[in-house]
Amino acid sequence: MSPEPDPTRTADIARKTGETYVEISIRLDGNGVCDVDSGLGFLDHMLATLAKHSGFDLSLRANGDVVVDDHHTVEDCAIVLGRSFDRALGERHGIARFGSAYAPLDESLTRAVVDLSGRPWPEVLIDFDRVLIGTAATENIIHFFRSFAIEGRMALHIDLIRGDNDHHKAESAFKALALALGAAVSPQRSDMPSTKGSLR
């Protein structure tokens, strides 16, 4: 069932499985305030980057089976974040819908383009050299973006244009995504941004 429209553009969602417990609160019209604890330091750093540069207020608590590895925690944080984002958007009436941004971090440069169309489609092209950044697997950073796009019901294209340092590559990608999302959710019109009259 589609989430009900919420004029406050906020959402609170919790999800419990046999592998993780994740609870998230998001406010799209915020100030970039972030309070996160996923149990994975690098993921926390990336989520703080996402909140800061999108302007979303974000609170996240996760308790996952990190003694196994980081996969379930990263995946489930992305799933719940995407669902929270979708719910906070409501019917998506009056938003810009599209957003794009380039974000550099030193030698790294990433482009992110989003369409909050209601139709999920992730295309993420980032070449990492290392297996891990901190305790997060680089393959799971890509998985995070894909899972977030699917659950957030958006077309998401992230392309690393250049870069050498894997930390910089990941962070420039999160910054570009944040800037693109901030633009796409901005209330810039009075109608439904679709010729169909619906983004459902």
Coordinates of N, CA, C and O in Angstrom, one line a residue, residues 15-161:
R15 N 12.5 -1.6 11.6 CA 12.5 -2.9 11.0 C 13.3 -3.9 11.7 O 14.5 -3.6 12.0
K16 N 12.7 -5.0 12.1 CA 13.4 -6.0 12.8 C 13.4 -7.3 12.1 O 12.3 -7.8 11.6
T17 N 14.6 -7.9 11.9 CA 14.7 -9.2 11.3 C 15.5 -10.1 12.2 O 16.0 -9.7 13.2
G18 N 15.8 -11.3 11.8 CA 16.7 -12.2 12.5 C 18.1 -11.8 12.4 O 19.0 -12.3 13.1
E19 N 18.4 -10.8 11.6 CA 19.8 -10.3 11.4 C 20.1 -8.9 11.9 O 21.2 -8.6 12.3
T20 N 19.1 -8.1 11.9 CA 19.3 -6.7 12.3 C 18.0 -6.1 12.9 O 16.9 -6.6 12.7
Y21 N 18.3 -5.0 13.7 CA 17.2 -4.1 14.1 C 17.6 -2.7 13.7 O 18.7 -2.2 14.1
V22 N 16.8 -2.0 12.9 CA 17.1 -0.7 12.4 C 15.9 0.2 12.6 O 14.8 -0.1 12.3
E23 N 16.1 1.4 13.2 CA 15.1 2.4 13.4 C 15.6 3.7 12.8 O 16.8 4.1 13.1
I24 N 14.8 4.4 12.1 CA 15.2 5.6 11.4 C 14.1 6.7 11.5 O 12.9 6.4 11.4
S25 N 14.5 7.9 11.8 CA 13.6 9.1 11.7 C 14.3 10.0 10.8 O 15.5 10.3 10.8
I26 N 13.4 10.5 9.8 CA 14.0 11.5 8.8 C 13.0 12.7 8.7 O 11.8 12.5 8.8
R27 N 13.6 13.8 8.5 CA 12.8 15.0 8.2 C 13.4 15.7 7.0 O 14.6 16.1 7.0
L28 N 12.7 15.8 5.9 CA 13.2 16.3 4.7 C 13.5 17.8 4.7 O 14.5 18.3 4.1
D29 N 12.7 18.5 5.4 CA 12.9 20.0 5.5 C 13.6 20.3 6.8 O 13.0 20.9 7.7
G30 N 14.8 19.8 6.9 CA 15.6 20.0 8.1 C 16.8 20.9 7.9 O 16.8 21.8 7.0
N31 N 17.8 20.7 8.8 CA 19.0 21.5 8.7 C 20.3 20.7 8.6 O 21.4 21.1 9.0
G32 N 20.1 19.4 8.2 CA 21.3 18.5 8.1 C 21.8 18.0 9.4 O 22.9 17.5 9.5
V33 N 20.9 18.0 10.4 CA 21.3 17.4 11.7 C 21.3 15.9 11.7 O 20.3 15.3 11.2
C34 N 22.3 15.3 12.1 CA 22.5 13.9 12.0 C 22.9 13.3 13.4 O 23.9 13.7 14.0
D35 N 22.2 12.2 13.7 CA 22.6 11.4 14.9 C 22.4 10.0 14.6 O 21.3 9.4 14.6
V36 N 23.5 9.3 14.2 CA 23.5 8.0 13.7 C 24.5 7.1 14.5 O 25.6 7.5 14.9
D37 N 24.1 5.8 14.6 CA 25.0 4.8 15.2 C 24.6 3.5 14.6 O 23.6 2.8 15.0
S38 N 25.3 3.1 13.5 CA 25.0 1.8 12.8 C 25.8 0.7 13.3 O 25.6 -0.5 12.9
G39 N 26.9 1.0 14.1 CA 27.8 0.0 14.5 C 29.0 -0.1 13.5 O 29.9 -0.9 13.7
L40 N 28.9 0.7 12.4 CA 30.0 0.7 11.4 C 30.4 2.1 11.2 O 29.7 2.9 10.7
G41 N 31.6 2.4 11.6 CA 32.1 3.8 11.6 C 32.1 4.5 10.3 O 31.7 5.6 10.2
F42 N 32.5 3.8 9.3 CA 32.5 4.4 7.9 C 31.1 4.7 7.4 O 30.9 5.7 6.8
L43 N 30.2 3.7 7.7 CA 28.8 4.0 7.2 C 28.2 5.2 8.0 O 27.5 6.0 7.4
D44 N 28.5 5.3 9.3 CA 28.1 6.5 10.0 C 28.6 7.8 9.4 O 27.9 8.8 9.3
H45 N 29.8 7.8 9.0 CA 30.5 8.9 8.4 C 29.8 9.3 7.0 O 29.5 10.5 6.8
M46 N 29.4 8.3 6.3 CA 28.7 8.5 5.0 C 27.3 9.0 5.2 O 26.8 9.9 4.5
L47 N 26.6 8.5 6.2 CA 25.2 8.9 6.5 C 25.2 10.3 7.0 O 24.3 11.1 6.7
A48 N 26.2 10.7 7.8 CA 26.4 12.1 8.3 C 26.6 13.0 7.1 O 26.1 14.1 7.0
T49 N 27.4 12.6 6.1 CA 27.7 13.3 4.9 C 26.4 13.5 4.1 O 26.1 14.6 3.6
L50 N 25.6 12.4 4.0 CA 24.3 12.5 3.3 C 23.4 13.5 3.9 O 22.7 14.3 3.2
A51 N 23.2 13.4 5.2 CA 22.3 14.3 5.9 C 22.8 15.8 5.8 O 22.0 16.7 5.5
K52 N 24.1 16.0 6.0 CA 24.6 17.4 6.0 C 24.3 18.1 4.7 O 23.9 19.2 4.7
H53 N 24.6 17.4 3.6 CA 24.6 18.1 2.3 C 23.3 18.0 1.6 O 23.1 18.8 0.6
S54 N 22.4 17.2 2.1 CA 21.0 17.2 1.6 C 20.1 18.2 2.3 O 19.1 18.6 1.8
G55 N 20.5 18.5 3.6 CA 19.7 19.3 4.5 C 18.6 18.5 5.2 O 17.8 19.0 5.9
F56 N 18.7 17.1 5.1 CA 17.7 16.3 5.8 C 18.2 16.1 7.3 O 19.4 15.9 7.5
D57 N 17.3 16.1 8.2 CA 17.6 15.7 9.6 C 17.4 14.2 9.6 O 16.4 13.6 9.2
L58 N 18.4 13.5 10.2 CA 18.4 12.0 10.2 C 18.9 11.5 11.5 O 19.9 11.9 12.1
S59 N 18.1 10.6 12.0 CA 18.4 9.8 13.2 C 18.3 8.3 12.9 O 17.4 7.9 12.3
L60 N 19.4 7.6 13.2 CA 19.4 6.2 12.9 C 20.1 5.4 14.0 O 21.1 5.8 14.5
R61 N 19.5 4.3 14.4 CA 20.1 3.3 15.3 C 20.0 1.9 14.6 O 18.9 1.5 14.2
A62 N 21.1 1.2 14.6 CA 21.1 -0.1 14.0 C 21.9 -1.0 15.0 O 22.9 -0.7 15.5
N63 N 21.3 -2.2 15.1 CA 22.0 -3.3 15.8 C 22.0 -4.5 14.9 O 21.0 -5.2 14.7
G64 N 23.1 -4.8 14.3 CA 23.2 -5.8 13.4 C 24.3 -6.9 13.7 O 25.1 -6.7 14.7
D65 N 24.3 -8.0 12.9 CA 25.2 -9.1 13.2 C 26.6 -8.8 12.6 O 27.0 -9.5 11.7
V66 N 27.2 -7.7 13.0 CA 28.5 -7.3 12.5 C 29.6 -8.3 12.8 O 30.7 -8.2 12.2
V67 N 29.3 -9.2 13.7 CA 30.3 -10.3 14.0 C 30.4 -11.2 12.8 O 31.4 -11.9 12.6
V68 N 29.3 -11.3 12.0 CA 29.4 -12.1 10.7 C 30.1 -11.3 9.7 O 31.2 -11.7 9.2
D69 N 29.6 -10.1 9.3 CA 30.3 -9.1 8.5 C 29.3 -7.9 8.4 O 28.4 -7.8 9.2
D70 N 29.6 -7.0 7.5 CA 28.8 -5.7 7.5 C 27.6 -5.8 6.6 O 26.8 -4.8 6.6
H71 N 27.5 -6.9 5.8 CA 26.5 -6.9 4.7 C 25.1 -6.6 5.2 O 24.4 -5.7 4.7
H72 N 24.6 -7.3 6.2 CA 23.2 -7.2 6.6 C 22.9 -5.8 7.2 O 21.9 -5.3 6.9
T73 N 23.9 -5.3 7.9 CA 23.7 -4.0 8.5 C 23.6 -2.9 7.5 O 22.7 -2.0 7.5
V74 N 24.6 -2.9 6.5 CA 24.5 -1.9 5.4 C 23.3 -2.0 4.6 O 22.6 -1.0 4.3
E75 N 22.9 -3.2 4.2 CA 21.7 -3.5 3.4 C 20.5 -3.0 4.1 O 19.6 -2.3 3.5
D76 N 20.3 -3.4 5.4 CA 19.1 -3.1 6.1 C 19.0 -1.6 6.4 O 17.9 -1.0 6.4
C77 N 20.1 -0.9 6.7 CA 20.1 0.5 6.8 C 19.6 1.2 5.6 O 18.8 2.2 5.6
A78 N 20.1 0.7 4.4 CA 19.6 1.3 3.1 C 18.2 1.0 2.9 O 17.4 1.9 2.4
I79 N 17.7 -0.2 3.2 CA 16.3 -0.5 3.0 C 15.4 0.4 3.8 O 14.4 1.0 3.3
V80 N 15.7 0.6 5.1 CA 14.9 1.4 6.0 C 15.0 2.8 5.7 O 14.0 3.6 5.7
L81 N 16.2 3.3 5.3 CA 16.3 4.7 4.9 C 15.5 5.0 3.6 O 14.8 6.0 3.5
G82 N 15.5 4.1 2.6 CA 14.8 4.3 1.4 C 13.3 4.3 1.7 O 12.5 5.1 1.2
R83 N 12.8 3.4 2.6 CA 11.4 3.4 2.9 C 11.0 4.6 3.7 O 9.9 5.2 3.5
S84 N 11.8 5.1 4.6 CA 11.6 6.3 5.3 C 11.5 7.5 4.4 O 10.6 8.4 4.5
F85 N 12.4 7.6 3.4 CA 12.4 8.7 2.4 C 11.2 8.6 1.6 O 10.5 9.7 1.4
D86 N 10.7 7.5 1.2 CA 9.5 7.3 0.4 C 8.3 7.8 1.2 O 7.5 8.5 0.6
R87 N 8.2 7.4 2.4 CA 7.1 7.8 3.2 C 7.1 9.3 3.5 O 6.0 9.9 3.4
A88 N 8.2 9.8 3.8 CA 8.3 11.3 4.0 C 7.9 12.1 2.8 O 7.3 13.2 2.9
L89 N 8.1 11.6 1.6 CA 7.7 12.3 0.4 C 6.2 12.2 0.2 O 5.7 13.1 -0.6
G90 N 5.5 11.3 0.7 CA 4.1 11.1 0.5 C 3.8 11.0 -1.0 O 4.4 10.1 -1.7
E91 N 2.8 11.7 -1.5 CA 2.4 11.6 -2.9 C 3.3 12.3 -3.8 O 3.1 12.3 -5.0
R92 N 4.3 13.0 -3.3 CA 5.3 13.7 -4.2 C 4.8 14.8 -5.0 O 5.3 15.2 -6.0
H93 N 3.7 15.4 -4.5 CA 3.1 16.5 -5.1 C 3.9 17.8 -4.9 O 4.3 18.0 -3.8
G94 N 4.1 18.5 -6.0 CA 4.8 19.8 -5.9 C 6.3 19.8 -5.8 O 6.9 20.9 -5.7
I95 N 6.9 18.7 -5.9 CA 8.4 18.6 -5.8 C 9.0 18.8 -7.1 O 8.4 18.7 -8.2
A96 N 10.3 19.2 -7.1 CA 11.0 19.4 -8.4 C 11.1 18.1 -9.1 O 11.2 18.0 -10.4
R97 N 11.2 16.9 -8.4 CA 11.3 15.6 -8.9 C 12.7 15.2 -9.4 O 13.2 14.1 -9.1
F98 N 13.3 16.0 -10.2 CA 14.6 15.7 -10.8 C 15.7 16.5 -10.0 O 15.5 17.6 -9.6
G99 N 16.8 15.8 -9.9 CA 18.0 16.5 -9.3 C 19.3 15.9 -9.8 O 19.3 14.7 -10.1
S100 N 20.3 16.7 -10.0 CA 21.6 16.3 -10.4 C 22.7 17.1 -9.8 O 22.4 18.3 -9.5
A101 N 23.8 16.5 -9.6 CA 24.9 17.2 -8.9 C 26.2 16.5 -9.2 O 26.3 15.3 -9.4
Y102 N 27.3 17.3 -9.2 CA 28.6 16.9 -9.2 C 29.2 17.2 -7.9 O 29.0 18.3 -7.3
A103 N 30.0 16.3 -7.3 CA 30.7 16.6 -6.0 C 32.1 16.1 -6.1 O 32.3 14.9 -6.3
P104 N 33.1 17.0 -5.9 CA 34.5 16.5 -5.8 C 34.9 16.3 -4.4 O 34.3 16.8 -3.4
L105 N 35.9 15.5 -4.2 CA 36.6 15.4 -2.9 C 38.1 15.2 -3.3 O 38.5 14.1 -3.7
D106 N 38.8 16.3 -3.3 CA 40.2 16.3 -3.7 C 40.3 15.7 -5.2 O 39.7 16.3 -6.1
E107 N 40.9 14.6 -5.4 CA 41.1 14.1 -6.7 C 39.9 13.3 -7.3 O 39.8 13.0 -8.5
S108 N 38.9 13.0 -6.4 CA 37.8 12.3 -6.8 C 36.6 13.2 -7.2 O 36.4 14.2 -6.6
L109 N 35.9 12.7 -8.3 CA 34.7 13.5 -8.7 C 33.6 12.5 -9.1 O 33.9 11.6 -9.9
T110 N 32.4 12.8 -8.6 CA 31.3 11.9 -8.8 C 30.1 12.7 -9.3 O 29.8 13.8 -8.8
R111 N 29.3 12.1 -10.2 CA 28.1 12.7 -10.7 C 26.9 11.8 -10.2 O 27.0 10.6 -10.3
A112 N 25.9 12.5 -9.6 CA 24.6 11.7 -9.2 C 23.4 12.4 -9.9 O 23.3 13.7 -9.9
V113 N 22.6 11.6 -10.4 CA 21.3 12.1 -11.0 C 20.2 11.3 -10.5 O 20.2 10.0 -10.5
V114 N 19.1 12.0 -10.0 CA 18.0 11.3 -9.5 C 16.7 11.7 -10.2 O 16.6 12.9 -10.6
D115 N 15.8 10.8 -10.3 CA 14.4 11.1 -10.7 C 13.5 10.4 -9.8 O 13.4 9.2 -9.7
L116 N 12.7 11.2 -9.0 CA 11.8 10.6 -8.0 C 10.5 10.2 -8.7 O 9.4 10.7 -8.3
S117 N 10.6 9.4 -9.6 CA 9.6 9.0 -10.5 C 8.6 8.0 -9.9 O 7.5 7.8 -10.5
G118 N 9.0 7.3 -8.8 CA 8.2 6.2 -8.3 C 8.6 4.9 -8.9 O 8.1 3.9 -8.5
R119 N 9.5 4.9 -9.9 CA 9.9 3.7 -10.5 C 11.4 3.5 -10.2 O 12.3 4.2 -10.6
P120 N 11.7 2.4 -9.4 CA 13.1 2.2 -9.0 C 14.0 1.7 -10.1 O 13.6 0.7 -10.8
W121 N 15.1 2.3 -10.2 CA 16.1 1.8 -11.2 C 17.5 2.4 -10.8 O 17.8 3.6 -11.0
P122 N 18.3 1.6 -10.2 CA 19.7 2.0 -9.8 C 20.7 1.6 -10.8 O 20.8 0.5 -11.3
E123 N 21.6 2.6 -11.2 CA 22.8 2.4 -12.0 C 23.9 3.0 -11.2 O 24.0 4.3 -11.1
V124 N 24.8 2.2 -10.7 CA 25.9 2.7 -9.8 C 27.2 2.2 -10.4 O 27.5 1.0 -10.4
L125 N 28.1 3.1 -10.9 CA 29.3 2.7 -11.4 C 30.5 3.4 -10.7 O 30.8 4.6 -10.9
I126 N 31.0 2.7 -9.7 CA 32.2 3.2 -8.9 C 33.2 2.0 -8.9 O 32.9 0.9 -8.5
D127 N 34.4 2.3 -9.3 CA 35.4 1.3 -9.3 C 36.3 1.5 -8.0 O 37.0 2.5 -7.9
F128 N 36.2 0.6 -7.1 CA 37.0 0.6 -5.9 C 38.2 -0.3 -6.1 O 38.1 -1.3 -6.8
D129 N 39.3 0.0 -5.4 CA 40.5 -0.8 -5.5 C 40.6 -1.6 -4.2 O 41.1 -2.8 -4.3
R130 N 40.2 -1.1 -3.1 CA 40.3 -1.8 -1.8 C 39.0 -2.7 -1.6 O 38.0 -2.4 -2.1
V131 N 39.2 -3.7 -0.8 CA 38.1 -4.5 -0.4 C 37.3 -3.9 0.8 O 36.0 -3.9 0.8
L132 N 38.0 -3.2 1.7 CA 37.4 -2.6 2.8 C 37.7 -1.1 3.0 O 38.9 -0.7 2.6
I133 N 36.8 -0.3 3.5 CA 37.1 1.0 4.0 C 36.7 1.0 5.4 O 35.5 0.9 5.7
G134 N 37.6 1.0 6.3 CA 37.3 0.8 7.7 C 36.8 -0.7 7.9 O 37.5 -1.6 7.4
T135 N 35.6 -0.9 8.4 CA 35.0 -2.2 8.5 C 33.9 -2.4 7.5 O 33.1 -3.4 7.6
A136 N 33.7 -1.5 6.5 CA 32.7 -1.6 5.5 C 33.3 -2.1 4.2 O 34.3 -1.6 3.7
A137 N 32.7 -3.1 3.6 CA 33.1 -3.6 2.3 C 32.7 -2.7 1.2 O 31.6 -2.2 1.2
T138 N 33.6 -2.4 0.3 CA 33.3 -1.5 -0.7 C 32.2 -2.0 -1.6 O 31.4 -1.2 -2.2
E139 N 32.1 -3.3 -1.8 CA 31.0 -3.8 -2.6 C 29.6 -3.5 -1.9 O 28.6 -3.3 -2.6
N140 N 29.6 -3.4 -0.6 CA 28.4 -3.1 0.1 C 28.0 -1.6 0.0 O 26.9 -1.2 0.2
I141 N 29.0 -0.7 -0.3 CA 28.7 0.7 -0.5 C 27.8 0.8 -1.8 O 26.8 1.5 -1.8
I142 N 28.2 0.1 -2.8 CA 27.4 0.1 -4.0 C 26.1 -0.6 -3.8 O 25.0 -0.1 -4.2
H143 N 26.0 -1.6 -3.0 CA 24.8 -2.3 -2.6 C 23.9 -1.3 -1.8 O 22.7 -1.3 -2.0
F144 N 24.5 -0.5 -1.0 CA 23.7 0.5 -0.2 C 22.9 1.4 -1.2 O 21.7 1.6 -1.1
F145 N 23.6 2.0 -2.2 CA 23.0 2.9 -3.1 C 21.9 2.2 -3.9 O 20.8 2.8 -4.1
R146 N 22.1 1.0 -4.3 CA 21.1 0.2 -5.1 C 19.9 -0.1 -4.2 O 18.7 0.1 -4.7
S147 N 20.1 -0.5 -3.0 CA 19.0 -0.8 -2.1 C 18.2 0.4 -1.7 O 16.9 0.4 -1.7
F148 N 18.9 1.5 -1.5 CA 18.2 2.8 -1.2 C 17.3 3.2 -2.3 O 16.2 3.7 -2.1
A149 N 17.8 3.2 -3.6 CA 17.1 3.6 -4.7 C 15.8 2.7 -4.9 O 14.8 3.3 -5.2
I150 N 16.0 1.4 -4.7 CA 14.8 0.5 -4.9 C 13.7 0.8 -3.9 O 12.6 1.0 -4.2
E151 N 14.1 0.9 -2.6 CA 13.1 1.2 -1.6 C 12.6 2.6 -1.6 O 11.5 2.9 -1.2
G152 N 13.4 3.5 -2.1 CA 13.0 4.9 -2.2 C 12.2 5.2 -3.4 O 11.8 6.3 -3.6
R153 N 12.1 4.2 -4.3 CA 11.4 4.3 -5.6 C 11.8 5.5 -6.4 O 11.0 6.4 -6.7
M154 N 13.1 5.4 -6.8 CA 13.7 6.4 -7.6 C 14.6 5.8 -8.7 O 15.1 4.7 -8.4
A155 N 14.7 6.5 -9.8 CA 15.8 6.2 -10.7 C 17.1 6.9 -10.2 O 17.0 8.1 -9.9
L156 N 18.1 6.2 -10.0 CA 19.4 6.8 -9.4 C 20.6 6.4 -10.3 O 20.8 5.2 -10.5
H157 N 21.3 7.4 -10.8 CA 22.5 7.1 -11.5 C 23.7 7.8 -10.8 O 23.6 9.0 -10.5
I158 N 24.6 7.0 -10.4 CA 25.8 7.5 -9.8 C 27.0 7.0 -10.6 O 27.2 5.8 -10.8
D159 N 27.8 7.9 -11.0 CA 29.0 7.6 -11.8 C 30.2 8.3 -11.3 O 30.3 9.5 -11.2
L160 N 31.2 7.5 -10.9 CA 32.5 8.0 -10.6 C 33.2 8.4 -11.9 O 33.4 7.6 -12.8
I161 N 33.6 9.7 -11.9 CA 34.2 10.3 -13.1 C 35.7 10.0 -13.1 O 36.4 9.7 -14.0

